Short mmCIF file of C-alpha atoms in Angstrom, two decimals:
data_model
loop_
_atom_site.label_atom_id
_atom_site.label_comp_id
_atom_site.label_asym_id
_atom_site.label_seq_id
_atom_site.Cartn_x
_atom_site.Cartn_y
_atom_site.Cartn_z
CA MET Q 1 0.00 0.00 0.00
CA THR Q 2 2.77 2.38 0.94
CA THR Q 3 4.69 1.39 -2.20
CA ASP Q 4 1.71 2.19 -4.44
CA ARG Q 5 1.29 5.57 -2.76
CA LEU Q 6 4.98 6.36 -3.25
CA GLN Q 7 4.78 5.33 -6.88
CA ARG Q 8 1.75 7.57 -7.47
CA THR Q 9 3.47 10.46 -5.71
CA ALA Q 10 6.62 9.98 -7.76
CA LEU Q 11 4.53 9.78 -10.95
CA ILE Q 12 2.79 13.05 -10.11
CA ILE Q 13 6.09 14.76 -9.29
CA TRP Q 14 7.80 13.61 -12.49
CA THR Q 15 4.70 14.53 -14.51
CA LEU Q 16 4.84 18.05 -13.10
CA VAL Q 17 8.58 18.24 -13.80
CA GLY Q 18 8.08 17.03 -17.37
CA ALA Q 19 5.18 19.43 -17.95
CA SER Q 20 7.27 22.33 -16.61
CA ALA Q 21 10.18 21.38 -18.86
CA LEU Q 22 7.90 21.15 -21.90
CA ALA Q 23 6.34 24.51 -21.03
CA TRP Q 24 9.79 26.10 -20.74
CA VAL Q 25 10.85 24.64 -24.10
CA PHE Q 26 7.62 25.83 -25.72
CA LEU Q 27 7.99 29.36 -24.33
CA TYR Q 28 11.64 29.47 -25.40
CA ILE Q 29 10.81 28.41 -28.96
CA ALA Q 30 7.80 30.75 -29.05
CA GLY Q 31 10.03 33.65 -27.98
CA ALA Q 32 12.62 32.78 -30.61
CA ILE Q 33 10.03 32.89 -33.42
CA LYS Q 34 7.74 35.55 -31.93
CA PHE Q 35 7.73 37.53 -35.19
CA ILE Q 36 5.49 34.89 -36.77
CA TRP Q 37 2.76 34.82 -34.09
CA LEU Q 38 1.03 38.04 -35.11
CA PRO Q 39 0.55 36.92 -38.75
CA ILE Q 40 -0.72 33.58 -37.43
CA ALA Q 41 -3.21 35.37 -35.17
CA PHE Q 42 -4.50 37.46 -38.08
CA ALA Q 43 -4.64 34.33 -40.25
CA ALA Q 44 -6.75 32.62 -37.58
CA GLY Q 45 -9.08 35.62 -37.59
CA ILE Q 46 -9.48 35.35 -41.37
CA VAL Q 47 -10.18 31.62 -41.04
CA PHE Q 48 -12.91 32.20 -38.45
CA LEU Q 49 -14.35 34.96 -40.65
CA LEU Q 50 -14.44 33.00 -43.93
CA GLU Q 51 -15.11 29.43 -42.76
CA PRO Q 52 -18.95 29.83 -42.79
CA ALA Q 53 -18.79 31.24 -46.34
CA VAL Q 54 -16.55 28.37 -47.48
CA LYS Q 55 -18.99 25.82 -46.04
CA THR Q 56 -21.90 27.59 -47.70
CA PHE Q 57 -20.23 27.37 -51.09
CA GLN Q 58 -19.41 23.71 -50.44
CA ARG Q 59 -23.07 22.99 -49.77
CA LEU Q 60 -23.82 24.64 -53.12
CA GLY Q 61 -21.55 22.09 -54.83
CA PHE Q 62 -18.22 23.95 -55.00
CA HIS Q 63 -14.97 22.10 -54.34
CA ARG Q 64 -13.23 23.15 -51.11
CA VAL Q 65 -10.38 24.86 -52.98
CA VAL Q 66 -12.75 26.74 -55.28
CA ALA Q 67 -14.97 27.71 -52.35
CA THR Q 68 -11.93 29.11 -50.51
CA ILE Q 69 -10.79 31.12 -53.53
CA VAL Q 70 -14.29 32.54 -54.12
CA SER Q 71 -14.59 33.51 -50.44
CA PHE Q 72 -11.24 35.31 -50.59
CA LEU Q 73 -12.26 37.13 -53.79
CA ILE Q 74 -15.50 38.29 -52.16
CA MET Q 75 -13.59 39.54 -49.11
CA LEU Q 76 -11.09 41.33 -51.35
CA ALA Q 77 -13.92 42.92 -53.38
CA VAL Q 78 -15.57 44.19 -50.20
CA ILE Q 79 -12.27 45.64 -48.94
CA VAL Q 80 -11.58 47.36 -52.27
CA ALA Q 81 -15.12 48.77 -52.46
CA VAL Q 82 -14.95 50.16 -48.91
CA ALA Q 83 -11.48 51.60 -49.55
CA ALA Q 84 -12.63 53.27 -52.76
CA LEU Q 85 -15.62 54.73 -50.92
CA VAL Q 86 -13.75 56.26 -47.98
CA TRP Q 87 -10.31 56.93 -49.45
CA PRO Q 88 -10.98 60.38 -51.01
CA THR Q 89 -12.44 61.76 -47.76
CA LEU Q 90 -9.77 60.01 -45.69
CA GLN Q 91 -6.99 61.43 -47.87
CA GLN Q 92 -8.43 64.94 -47.65
CA GLN Q 93 -8.80 64.78 -43.88
CA GLY Q 94 -5.27 63.39 -43.53
CA SER Q 95 -3.92 66.27 -45.60
CA ASP Q 96 -5.92 68.77 -43.54
CA LEU Q 97 -4.60 67.22 -40.34
CA ILE Q 98 -0.99 67.57 -41.48
CA GLN Q 99 -1.56 71.17 -42.49
CA SER Q 100 -3.25 72.00 -39.19
CA LEU Q 101 -0.54 70.46 -36.99
CA PRO Q 102 1.21 73.82 -36.41
CA ASP Q 103 -2.11 75.40 -35.36
CA LEU Q 104 -2.87 72.41 -33.13
CA TYR Q 105 0.55 72.72 -31.54
CA GLY Q 106 -0.06 76.41 -30.94
CA SER Q 107 -3.45 75.70 -29.33
CA VAL Q 108 -1.97 73.04 -27.05
CA ALA Q 109 0.95 75.29 -26.14
CA ASP Q 110 -1.39 78.20 -25.31
CA TRP Q 111 -3.55 75.92 -23.17
CA LEU Q 112 -0.50 74.60 -21.31
CA LYS Q 113 0.77 78.15 -20.75
CA GLU Q 114 -2.57 79.23 -19.32
CA ALA Q 115 -2.74 76.19 -17.04
CA ALA Q 116 0.86 76.76 -15.89
CA ALA Q 117 0.21 80.47 -15.28
CA ARG Q 118 -2.62 79.59 -12.91
CA LEU Q 119 -0.10 77.53 -10.95
CA ASP Q 120 2.44 80.36 -11.12
CA ILE Q 121 4.77 78.34 -13.35
CA ASN Q 122 6.56 79.82 -16.36
CA ILE Q 123 6.95 77.37 -19.24
CA ASP Q 124 7.41 79.88 -22.07
CA GLN Q 125 11.07 79.00 -22.45
CA ILE Q 126 10.35 75.27 -22.60
CA LEU Q 127 7.70 75.56 -25.35
CA SER Q 128 9.41 78.25 -27.42
CA SER Q 129 10.60 77.39 -30.93
CA ALA Q 130 14.15 78.28 -29.91
CA ALA Q 131 14.05 75.75 -27.07
CA ILE Q 132 12.71 73.04 -29.40
CA GLU Q 133 15.40 73.81 -32.00
CA ALA Q 134 18.08 73.65 -29.29
CA TRP Q 135 16.72 70.28 -28.12
CA LEU Q 136 16.80 68.94 -31.67
CA ALA Q 137 20.35 70.30 -32.19
CA ASP Q 138 21.64 68.37 -29.15
CA PRO Q 139 23.76 65.43 -30.47
CA ALA Q 140 22.47 63.15 -27.71
CA ASN Q 141 18.87 63.83 -28.71
CA GLN Q 142 19.72 63.32 -32.38
CA ASP Q 143 21.20 59.92 -31.56
CA THR Q 144 18.01 59.02 -29.69
CA ILE Q 145 15.83 60.03 -32.65
CA GLN Q 146 18.02 58.11 -35.10
CA SER Q 147 18.00 54.99 -32.95
CA VAL Q 148 14.19 55.09 -32.71
CA LEU Q 149 13.74 55.62 -36.44
CA PHE Q 150 16.55 53.53 -37.90
CA GLY Q 151 18.11 51.40 -35.16
CA PHE Q 152 17.51 47.68 -34.74
CA GLY Q 153 18.88 47.12 -31.26
CA THR Q 154 16.90 46.45 -28.12
CA GLY Q 155 14.03 48.92 -27.83
CA ALA Q 156 14.98 50.59 -31.12
CA GLY Q 157 13.87 50.43 -34.72
CA VAL Q 158 10.27 51.00 -33.70
CA VAL Q 159 9.12 52.68 -36.90
CA LEU Q 160 10.86 50.43 -39.43
CA LYS Q 161 10.05 47.33 -37.43
CA GLY Q 162 6.41 48.34 -37.33
CA VAL Q 163 6.35 48.91 -41.08
CA ALA Q 164 8.06 45.58 -41.73
CA GLN Q 165 5.70 43.76 -39.39
CA SER Q 166 2.64 45.35 -40.98
CA PHE Q 167 3.88 44.34 -44.44
CA THR Q 168 4.51 40.81 -43.21
CA ILE Q 169 1.00 40.57 -41.77
CA MET Q 170 -0.58 41.88 -44.98
CA VAL Q 171 1.29 39.35 -47.12
CA LEU Q 172 1.69 36.32 -44.88
CA ALA Q 173 -1.63 36.24 -43.00
CA PRO Q 174 -3.85 35.79 -46.10
CA VAL Q 175 -1.50 33.12 -47.48
CA LEU Q 176 -1.56 31.17 -44.21
CA ALA Q 177 -5.34 31.56 -43.95
CA HIS Q 178 -5.78 30.31 -47.53
CA TYR Q 179 -3.93 27.05 -46.91
CA ILE Q 180 -5.49 26.57 -43.47
CA LEU Q 181 -8.98 26.88 -44.97
CA ILE Q 182 -8.15 24.40 -47.72
CA ASP Q 183 -6.79 21.76 -45.32
CA LEU Q 184 -9.09 22.49 -42.37
CA ASP Q 185 -11.37 19.47 -42.87
CA ARG Q 186 -8.36 17.18 -43.26
CA PHE Q 187 -6.83 18.62 -40.08
CA LYS Q 188 -10.09 18.03 -38.18
CA ARG Q 189 -10.28 14.39 -39.28
CA GLY Q 190 -6.62 13.81 -38.44
CA SER Q 191 -7.00 15.37 -35.01
CA ILE Q 192 -10.03 13.19 -34.26
CA GLU Q 193 -8.17 10.05 -35.33
CA LEU Q 194 -5.26 10.90 -33.02
CA THR Q 195 -7.60 11.22 -30.03
CA PRO Q 196 -7.94 8.04 -27.90
CA PRO Q 197 -11.30 6.35 -28.69
CA ARG Q 198 -12.36 6.58 -25.04
CA TYR Q 199 -12.27 10.39 -25.10
CA ARG Q 200 -13.01 10.98 -28.79
CA ASP Q 201 -16.67 11.98 -28.43
CA GLU Q 202 -15.99 14.28 -25.50
CA VAL Q 203 -13.00 15.97 -27.14
CA THR Q 204 -15.03 16.46 -30.31
CA TYR Q 205 -17.86 18.02 -28.31
CA VAL Q 206 -15.67 20.39 -26.27
CA VAL Q 207 -13.53 21.49 -29.22
CA GLY Q 208 -16.71 22.09 -31.18
CA GLU Q 209 -17.94 24.38 -28.41
CA VAL Q 210 -14.63 26.25 -28.32
CA GLY Q 211 -14.64 26.66 -32.10
CA SER Q 212 -18.23 27.88 -32.17
CA ALA Q 213 -17.66 30.36 -29.34
CA LEU Q 214 -14.42 31.71 -30.84
CA GLY Q 215 -15.91 31.91 -34.33
CA SER Q 216 -18.89 33.84 -33.00
CA PHE Q 217 -16.56 36.13 -31.05
CA VAL Q 218 -14.24 36.91 -33.98
CA ARG Q 219 -17.00 37.50 -36.54
CA GLY Q 220 -19.05 39.41 -34.00
CA GLN Q 221 -16.16 41.67 -33.00
CA LEU Q 222 -15.40 42.52 -36.63
CA LEU Q 223 -19.02 43.31 -37.42
CA VAL Q 224 -19.51 45.30 -34.21
CA ALA Q 225 -16.28 47.25 -34.89
CA LEU Q 226 -17.57 48.07 -38.38
CA LEU Q 227 -20.92 49.26 -37.02
CA VAL Q 228 -19.27 51.31 -34.25
CA GLY Q 229 -16.92 52.90 -36.79
CA ILE Q 230 -19.83 53.82 -39.08
CA ALA Q 231 -21.97 55.13 -36.21
CA SER Q 232 -19.08 57.16 -34.77
CA SER Q 233 -18.24 58.67 -38.14
CA ILE Q 234 -21.87 59.63 -38.78
CA GLY Q 235 -22.22 61.09 -35.28
CA MET Q 236 -19.09 63.20 -35.62
CA TRP Q 237 -20.19 64.33 -39.08
CA LEU Q 238 -23.58 65.41 -37.74
CA ILE Q 239 -21.95 67.80 -35.24
CA ASP Q 240 -19.55 69.01 -37.96
CA LEU Q 241 -16.44 67.88 -36.10
CA PRO Q 242 -13.16 68.19 -38.01
CA PHE Q 243 -11.54 64.88 -39.00
CA TRP Q 244 -14.82 63.03 -38.32
CA LEU Q 245 -13.92 60.08 -40.54
CA LEU Q 246 -10.47 59.64 -38.97
CA ILE Q 247 -12.00 59.66 -35.50
CA GLY Q 248 -14.68 57.17 -36.55
CA LEU Q 249 -12.09 54.81 -38.04
CA VAL Q 250 -9.98 54.97 -34.88
CA ALA Q 251 -13.03 54.26 -32.70
CA GLY Q 252 -14.08 51.34 -34.89
CA PHE Q 253 -10.64 49.77 -35.09
CA LEU Q 254 -9.99 50.07 -31.36
CA ASN Q 255 -13.41 48.53 -30.69
CA LEU Q 256 -11.76 45.21 -31.57
CA ILE Q 257 -10.29 45.55 -28.06
CA PRO Q 258 -13.11 45.42 -25.48
CA PHE Q 259 -13.97 48.71 -23.75
CA LEU Q 260 -11.38 50.69 -25.71
CA GLY Q 261 -13.00 51.92 -28.94
CA PRO Q 262 -15.69 54.41 -27.80
CA ILE Q 263 -13.57 55.57 -24.84
CA VAL Q 264 -10.56 56.51 -26.98
CA GLY Q 265 -12.82 57.79 -29.75
CA GLY Q 266 -14.75 59.99 -27.33
CA ALA Q 267 -11.57 61.37 -25.77
CA LEU Q 268 -10.07 62.06 -29.19
CA ALA Q 269 -13.26 63.74 -30.44
CA ALA Q 270 -13.51 65.92 -27.33
CA LEU Q 271 -9.85 66.92 -27.67
CA VAL Q 272 -10.28 67.91 -31.32
CA ALA Q 273 -13.41 69.92 -30.47
CA LEU Q 274 -11.67 71.70 -27.58
CA LEU Q 275 -8.65 72.51 -29.72
CA ASN Q 276 -11.11 73.81 -32.28
CA GLY Q 277 -12.40 76.21 -29.59
CA ASP Q 278 -15.88 74.71 -29.26
CA PRO Q 279 -16.64 73.26 -25.78
CA LEU Q 280 -20.28 72.60 -26.71
CA GLN Q 281 -19.15 70.50 -29.65
CA ALA Q 282 -16.86 68.56 -27.30
CA PHE Q 283 -19.82 67.92 -24.99
CA TRP Q 284 -21.97 66.57 -27.82
CA ALA Q 285 -19.08 64.43 -29.10
CA VAL Q 286 -18.78 62.75 -25.69
CA VAL Q 287 -22.56 62.30 -25.47
CA ILE Q 288 -22.67 60.66 -28.90
CA MET Q 289 -19.82 58.28 -28.05
CA VAL Q 290 -21.49 57.34 -24.74
CA VAL Q 291 -24.77 56.63 -26.53
CA ILE Q 292 -22.97 54.51 -29.13
CA GLN Q 293 -21.20 52.55 -26.40
CA GLN Q 294 -24.47 51.88 -24.55
CA ILE Q 295 -26.22 50.77 -27.74
CA ASP Q 296 -23.26 48.54 -28.55
CA ASN Q 297 -23.15 46.95 -25.09
CA HIS Q 298 -26.89 46.39 -24.64
CA LEU Q 299 -28.24 45.90 -28.17
CA ILE Q 300 -25.73 45.36 -30.97
CA THR Q 301 -23.26 42.99 -29.30
CA PRO Q 302 -25.91 40.73 -27.66
CA MET Q 303 -27.75 40.40 -30.99
CA ILE Q 304 -24.65 39.73 -33.09
CA GLN Q 305 -22.60 37.66 -30.64
CA ARG Q 306 -25.43 35.39 -29.59
CA THR Q 307 -22.98 32.75 -28.36
CA ARG Q 308 -20.89 34.29 -25.57
CA VAL Q 309 -18.75 32.84 -22.82
CA ASN Q 310 -19.61 34.22 -19.39
CA LEU Q 311 -16.60 36.40 -18.51
CA SER Q 312 -16.86 39.19 -15.96
CA PRO Q 313 -15.53 42.67 -16.87
CA LEU Q 314 -12.82 42.26 -14.22
CA VAL Q 315 -11.56 39.06 -15.87
CA ILE Q 316 -11.59 40.74 -19.29
CA VAL Q 317 -9.61 43.77 -18.05
CA LEU Q 318 -7.07 41.53 -16.27
CA ALA Q 319 -6.73 39.38 -19.40
CA LEU Q 320 -6.09 42.49 -21.53
CA VAL Q 321 -3.50 43.84 -19.07
CA ILE Q 322 -1.69 40.50 -18.75
CA GLY Q 323 -1.83 39.85 -22.49
CA GLY Q 324 -0.49 43.30 -23.31
CA SER Q 325 2.30 42.94 -20.74
CA LEU Q 326 3.38 39.54 -22.06
CA ALA Q 327 2.96 39.92 -25.81
CA GLY Q 328 2.12 43.54 -26.66
CA LEU Q 329 -0.43 44.01 -29.45
CA LEU Q 330 -0.68 40.28 -30.09
CA GLY Q 331 -1.43 39.64 -26.42
CA VAL Q 332 -4.16 42.29 -26.36
CA LEU Q 333 -5.79 40.86 -29.50
CA ILE Q 334 -5.86 37.24 -28.33
CA ALA Q 335 -6.30 37.80 -24.59
CA VAL Q 336 -10.10 37.65 -24.50
CA PRO Q 337 -10.64 34.73 -26.95
CA LEU Q 338 -7.85 32.74 -25.28
CA THR Q 339 -9.37 33.39 -21.85
CA ALA Q 340 -12.77 32.30 -23.16
CA ALA Q 341 -11.30 29.07 -24.56
CA LEU Q 342 -9.57 28.30 -21.25
CA ARG Q 343 -12.83 29.07 -19.44
CA ILE Q 344 -14.66 26.47 -21.53
CA LEU Q 345 -11.95 23.80 -21.22
CA CYS Q 346 -11.28 24.18 -17.50
CA GLY Q 347 -14.94 24.70 -16.69
CA HIS Q 348 -15.91 21.56 -18.58
CA LEU Q 349 -13.33 19.45 -16.76
CA TRP Q 350 -14.32 20.83 -13.35
CA ARG Q 351 -18.06 20.50 -13.84
CA THR Q 352 -17.99 17.04 -15.40
CA ARG Q 353 -15.22 15.49 -13.28
CA ILE Q 354 -15.75 17.19 -9.91
CA LEU Q 355 -19.42 18.26 -9.90
CA GLY Q 356 -20.66 15.31 -11.93
CA GLN Q 357 -22.61 17.39 -14.44
CA SER Q 358 -23.40 16.28 -17.99
CA TRP Q 359 -21.69 17.88 -20.96
CA GLN Q 360 -24.84 19.85 -21.77
CA GLU Q 361 -25.21 21.15 -18.21
CA ALA Q 362 -21.57 22.23 -18.12
CA SER Q 363 -21.99 24.06 -21.42
CA GLU Q 364 -25.16 25.87 -20.33
CA ALA Q 365 -23.45 27.02 -17.11
CA MET Q 366 -20.53 28.63 -18.98
CA ILE Q 367 -21.98 29.85 -22.27
CA GLU Q 368 -24.71 32.44 -22.65
CA ILE Q 369 -27.07 32.14 -25.60
CA THR Q 370 -28.95 35.30 -26.57
CA GLU Q 371 -32.07 34.51 -28.54
CA PRO Q 372 -32.79 36.84 -31.48
CA PRO Q 373 -36.12 38.66 -31.73
CA GLU Q 374 -38.92 36.33 -32.83
CA ARG Q 375 -39.32 38.05 -36.18
CA LEU Q 376 -35.64 37.62 -36.99
CA ALA Q 377 -35.73 34.06 -35.71
CA ARG Q 378 -38.49 33.19 -38.17
CA LEU Q 379 -36.46 34.63 -41.00
CA SER Q 380 -33.30 32.74 -40.01
CA ARG Q 381 -34.93 29.37 -39.31
CA LYS Q 382 -37.43 27.41 -41.35
CA ASN Q 383 -38.84 25.89 -38.16
CA PRO Q 384 -39.47 28.59 -35.49
CA ASP Q 385 -39.52 25.94 -32.76
CA GLN Q 386 -36.07 24.63 -33.66
CA THR Q 387 -33.46 25.15 -30.96
CA ARG Q 388 -29.71 24.80 -31.23
CA LEU Q 389 -26.96 24.93 -28.67
CA PHE Q 390 -24.99 27.38 -30.84
CA ASP Q 391 -27.29 29.60 -32.88
CA THR Q 392 -24.44 31.23 -34.77
CA GLN Q 393 -25.62 30.22 -38.25
CA GLU Q 394 -22.50 28.17 -38.75
CA MET Q 395 -21.46 24.56 -38.55
CA SER Q 396 -19.50 23.60 -35.50
CA THR Q 397 -15.76 23.34 -35.82
CA PHE Q 398 -15.87 19.57 -35.50
CA GLY Q 399 -19.35 18.92 -36.86
CA ASP Q 400 -22.91 19.81 -35.94
CA ASP Q 401 -23.84 16.69 -34.05
CA HIS Q 402 -22.34 16.30 -30.59
CA PRO Q 403 -22.60 12.71 -29.44
CA GLY Q 404 -22.86 12.17 -25.78
CA ASP Q 405 -24.74 15.33 -24.76
CA ASP Q 406 -26.30 13.38 -21.93
CA LYS Q 407 -23.12 11.67 -20.84
CA PRO Q 408 -21.58 12.72 -17.55
#
């Protein structure tokens, strides 16, 4: 008896040691090739976005390769059409912004001087053009600027590295997504075959839930960001705010990160209005952004992302902070979906192994399903009484049928 206990203890210890060693090796390799992770993350986003379209074309009789190519062409056509629609206005506002930078600097400098004067502080010498020219003429400051713009050492080369990384994402992410979409069904079948038969049904069920939840999240976030960007642009245009399209695009893009889009957009809009000398316009800009955020949180997001993992705002904020600290932009982008996936996996194991719940009960406890309005439900389903675990209008990642729903 004692021998068996010692053997189990030793097995647990060596398992932990082996798992720690594997984790260290994985993190070391991941750090060595970290440049590739951001294109892979964007490729995964494209896969989640286009997979329902590819399956739709397959059901219409297209071959998987042809369906993938057609889906990419449609996405490219949409991007080109949107770019052609907004580019003239965007180019004009960008040009106006560049031309107005000296005036904006003067407005900010005057505001800082007034604020400093109230505190009996003189900052005229610091903000004068002569002081700025002297700072730029300092060789030490010139070296700093050159290292930021052109250096490639630690903490340097920010601009050129960013340009290179953006170019890599634009080129590599669609290529990776194309081949992933083509071989996705083969990868699913291979993964199922590698799973031990005893756990095959359960793994298929759980991975299907994770895929459905992540797919709903990615597609929902993109659509919500688009709607927030359009609504913000229209709102800023209605109050005649300068650079309304630029502000709307920033608010929409940053809405991909939870809580960030309308907050930054509202602050940016208020700042532009104040620098334009119109406090009332700044007030209305903030009001519009607050209204958009409330409509997004209580109407748009629940209707679009009908399959959502129950994550508290505190968990989301902590995930964003930790992800940004560990992996920068990549960490911020994948923090919430990765946390949701871990929530499903760990929650399933705890509820089925410890609490003795069935797979269905564990899923219902972790995943929130928002039913669409009855009129929309009738349009989206032939049978109004039909119910589905994941009403995301997509096939599950590992198939629609989940054997063993009633199994503990």
